[in-house]
Amino acid sequence: MTKILYLHGFASSADSTKANLIDSFIKKNTKKTKILIPDLDNNIENAYHQIEKIILKESPSSFMGSSLGGFYGIYFSEKYNLPCVNINPAIPPLSMSQYLGENKNYSTGDKFIIDQKQLKEWNIVCNFIVLEFKYKFNYNIKK
């Protein structure tokens, strides 16, 4: 069975309109594909580790992401050499500094904090993607 790991965007949830539409489409149109739609943690570092655990447990065959989920999809597709389809992905160089401090999840209403530690981890992942693109495609992403 094919497994697609869908990763939602920043301050969104597994219950977003996009996630529900994708889930519905997959279920209606195929019997051989399972769509995994986790509710990603609002904390950037926690979300990263959450995605890693899901990948190791579920062994998806591909990724699909939207916005920040597309960014995660790019990163993990490079890391695990799996295909990724994105909807309007957030791509580096992407600064999350405007979200430093308290934020509100658009989908759930939950409040959460983005701190300097998360931004540092974010920049590490951004740099990885930039280096991968330079190496694989001889493509220079300007920072």
mmCIF file of C-alpha atoms in Angstrom:
data_model
loop_
_atom_site.group_PDB
_atom_site.id
_atom_site.type_symbol
_atom_site.label_atom_id
_atom_site.label_comp_id
_atom_site.label_asym_id
_atom_site.label_seq_id
_atom_site.Cartn_x
_atom_site.Cartn_y
_atom_site.Cartn_z
ATOM 1 C CA MET A 1 0.000 0.000 0.000
ATOM 2 C CA THR A 2 1.176 3.511 -0.849
ATOM 3 C CA LYS A 3 1.405 5.852 2.126
ATOM 4 C CA ILE A 4 1.429 9.620 1.717
ATOM 5 C CA LEU A 5 2.393 11.771 4.677
ATOM 6 C CA TYR A 6 0.557 15.115 4.445
ATOM 7 C CA LEU A 7 2.101 17.966 6.434
ATOM 8 C CA HIS A 8 -0.098 20.981 7.142
ATOM 9 C CA GLY A 9 1.044 24.585 7.280
ATOM 10 C CA PHE A 10 2.098 26.904 10.093
ATOM 11 C CA ALA A 11 -0.506 27.433 12.811
ATOM 12 C CA SER A 12 -2.890 25.046 11.063
ATOM 13 C CA SER A 13 -4.070 21.539 11.930
ATOM 14 C CA ALA A 14 -4.980 18.108 10.626
ATOM 15 C CA ASP A 15 -8.557 19.362 10.585
ATOM 16 C CA SER A 16 -7.884 22.211 8.124
ATOM 17 C CA THR A 17 -9.981 22.603 4.979
ATOM 18 C CA LYS A 18 -7.059 21.559 2.757
ATOM 19 C CA ALA A 19 -6.262 18.495 4.860
ATOM 20 C CA ASN A 20 -9.912 17.422 4.850
ATOM 21 C CA LEU A 21 -10.219 17.898 1.073
ATOM 22 C CA ILE A 22 -7.072 15.857 0.419
ATOM 23 C CA ASP A 23 -8.190 13.130 2.819
ATOM 24 C CA SER A 24 -11.615 12.971 1.182
ATOM 25 C CA PHE A 25 -10.165 12.888 -2.337
ATOM 26 C CA ILE A 26 -7.736 10.051 -1.526
ATOM 27 C CA LYS A 27 -10.406 7.976 0.216
ATOM 28 C CA LYS A 28 -12.908 8.424 -2.631
ATOM 29 C CA ASN A 29 -10.489 7.785 -5.488
ATOM 30 C CA THR A 30 -8.153 5.017 -4.396
ATOM 31 C CA LYS A 31 -8.160 1.881 -2.319
ATOM 32 C CA LYS A 32 -4.391 1.387 -2.478
ATOM 33 C CA THR A 33 -3.308 4.674 -0.919
ATOM 34 C CA LYS A 34 -3.337 5.605 2.732
ATOM 35 C CA ILE A 35 -3.058 9.285 3.633
ATOM 36 C CA LEU A 36 -1.471 10.103 6.978
ATOM 37 C CA ILE A 37 -2.459 13.543 8.283
ATOM 38 C CA PRO A 38 -0.930 14.219 11.691
ATOM 39 C CA ASP A 39 -1.795 17.212 13.816
ATOM 40 C CA LEU A 40 1.673 18.770 13.904
ATOM 41 C CA ASP A 41 2.881 20.465 17.046
ATOM 42 C CA ASN A 42 2.955 24.273 16.877
ATOM 43 C CA ASN A 43 6.496 24.219 18.300
ATOM 44 C CA ILE A 44 8.902 24.033 15.329
ATOM 45 C CA GLU A 45 11.416 21.774 17.082
ATOM 46 C CA ASN A 46 8.702 19.454 18.424
ATOM 47 C CA ALA A 47 7.054 19.258 14.988
ATOM 48 C CA TYR A 48 10.387 18.261 13.412
ATOM 49 C CA HIS A 49 10.844 15.401 15.898
ATOM 50 C CA GLN A 50 7.187 14.417 15.573
ATOM 51 C CA ILE A 51 7.558 14.106 11.790
ATOM 52 C CA GLU A 52 10.756 12.050 12.224
ATOM 53 C CA LYS A 53 8.927 9.615 14.523
ATOM 54 C CA ILE A 54 6.017 9.270 12.099
ATOM 55 C CA ILE A 55 8.404 8.568 9.216
ATOM 56 C CA LEU A 56 10.238 5.898 11.190
ATOM 57 C CA LYS A 57 6.992 4.263 12.365
ATOM 58 C CA GLU A 58 4.885 4.511 9.184
ATOM 59 C CA SER A 59 7.510 4.418 6.381
ATOM 60 C CA PRO A 60 5.627 6.714 3.996
ATOM 61 C CA SER A 61 6.371 6.387 0.294
ATOM 62 C CA SER A 62 5.960 10.125 -0.343
ATOM 63 C CA PHE A 63 5.227 13.478 1.231
ATOM 64 C CA MET A 64 2.682 16.161 0.504
ATOM 65 C CA GLY A 65 2.798 19.530 2.186
ATOM 66 C CA SER A 66 1.206 22.931 2.274
ATOM 67 C CA SER A 67 3.040 26.146 3.162
ATOM 68 C CA LEU A 68 5.260 25.351 6.164
ATOM 69 C CA GLY A 69 4.295 21.693 5.697
ATOM 70 C CA GLY A 70 5.703 22.014 2.177
ATOM 71 C CA PHE A 71 8.954 23.255 3.664
ATOM 72 C CA TYR A 72 9.044 20.228 5.968
ATOM 73 C CA GLY A 73 8.168 18.044 2.963
ATOM 74 C CA ILE A 74 11.132 19.403 0.980
ATOM 75 C CA TYR A 75 13.479 18.796 3.895
ATOM 76 C CA PHE A 76 12.336 15.255 4.639
ATOM 77 C CA SER A 77 12.108 14.284 0.957
ATOM 78 C CA GLU A 78 15.772 15.246 0.602
ATOM 79 C CA LYS A 79 16.728 13.512 3.824
ATOM 80 C CA TYR A 80 14.923 10.243 2.988
ATOM 81 C CA ASN A 81 15.131 10.408 -0.811
ATOM 82 C CA LEU A 82 11.360 10.245 -1.256
ATOM 83 C CA PRO A 83 9.121 12.212 -3.628
ATOM 84 C CA CYS A 84 7.244 15.248 -2.414
ATOM 85 C CA VAL A 85 4.338 17.227 -3.842
ATOM 86 C CA ASN A 86 3.710 20.656 -2.362
ATOM 87 C CA ILE A 87 0.964 23.237 -2.389
ATOM 88 C CA ASN A 88 2.440 26.737 -2.163
ATOM 89 C CA PRO A 89 5.444 25.638 -0.088
ATOM 90 C CA ALA A 90 7.352 27.954 2.188
ATOM 91 C CA ILE A 91 10.886 27.769 0.803
ATOM 92 C CA PRO A 92 14.208 29.111 2.036
ATOM 93 C CA PRO A 93 15.343 31.669 2.670
ATOM 94 C CA LEU A 94 12.364 31.924 4.957
ATOM 95 C CA SER A 95 12.487 33.906 8.154
ATOM 96 C CA MET A 96 10.194 32.923 10.977
ATOM 97 C CA SER A 97 11.444 35.804 13.136
ATOM 98 C CA GLN A 98 8.193 37.736 12.658
ATOM 99 C CA TYR A 99 6.512 34.965 14.661
ATOM 100 C CA LEU A 100 8.860 35.285 17.650
ATOM 101 C CA GLY A 101 6.707 35.366 20.779
ATOM 102 C CA GLU A 102 3.087 34.368 21.252
ATOM 103 C CA ASN A 103 1.054 33.107 18.278
ATOM 104 C CA LYS A 104 -2.391 31.631 17.761
ATOM 105 C CA ASN A 105 -3.178 28.507 15.757
ATOM 106 C CA TYR A 106 -5.610 29.560 13.010
ATOM 107 C CA SER A 107 -7.360 26.230 13.027
ATOM 108 C CA THR A 108 -7.596 25.315 16.722
ATOM 109 C CA GLY A 109 -7.287 28.680 18.461
ATOM 110 C CA ASP A 110 -4.507 27.299 20.690
ATOM 111 C CA LYS A 111 -1.860 29.823 21.730
ATOM 112 C CA PHE A 112 1.818 28.914 21.456
ATOM 113 C CA ILE A 113 5.259 30.502 21.693
ATOM 114 C CA ILE A 114 8.026 30.646 19.092
ATOM 115 C CA ASP A 115 11.335 31.260 20.882
ATOM 116 C CA GLN A 116 14.969 31.816 19.880
ATOM 117 C CA LYS A 117 15.822 28.119 20.314
ATOM 118 C CA GLN A 118 13.170 27.165 17.739
ATOM 119 C CA LEU A 119 14.419 29.846 15.342
ATOM 120 C CA LYS A 120 17.956 28.454 15.669
ATOM 121 C CA GLU A 121 16.713 24.956 14.776
ATOM 122 C CA TRP A 122 14.697 26.463 11.915
ATOM 123 C CA ASN A 123 17.826 28.111 10.496
ATOM 124 C CA ILE A 124 19.745 24.821 10.658
ATOM 125 C CA VAL A 125 17.051 23.103 8.574
ATOM 126 C CA CYS A 126 16.928 26.063 6.131
ATOM 127 C CA ASN A 127 20.687 25.883 5.658
ATOM 128 C CA PHE A 128 20.479 22.138 4.980
ATOM 129 C CA ILE A 129 17.926 22.692 2.219
ATOM 130 C CA VAL A 130 19.941 25.528 0.679
ATOM 131 C CA LEU A 131 23.074 23.351 0.625
ATOM 132 C CA GLU A 132 21.175 20.390 -0.857
ATOM 133 C CA PHE A 133 19.814 22.544 -3.671
ATOM 134 C CA LYS A 134 23.255 23.966 -4.389
ATOM 135 C CA TYR A 135 24.786 20.483 -4.458
ATOM 136 C CA LYS A 136 22.077 18.622 -6.383
ATOM 137 C CA PHE A 137 20.990 21.257 -8.851
ATOM 138 C CA ASN A 138 23.892 23.699 -8.932
ATOM 139 C CA TYR A 139 21.238 26.197 -7.893
ATOM 140 C CA ASN A 140 22.158 29.198 -5.811
ATOM 141 C CA ILE A 141 19.465 30.325 -3.379
ATOM 142 C CA LYS A 142 20.219 33.835 -2.235
ATOM 143 C CA LYS A 143 19.941 34.477 1.489
#
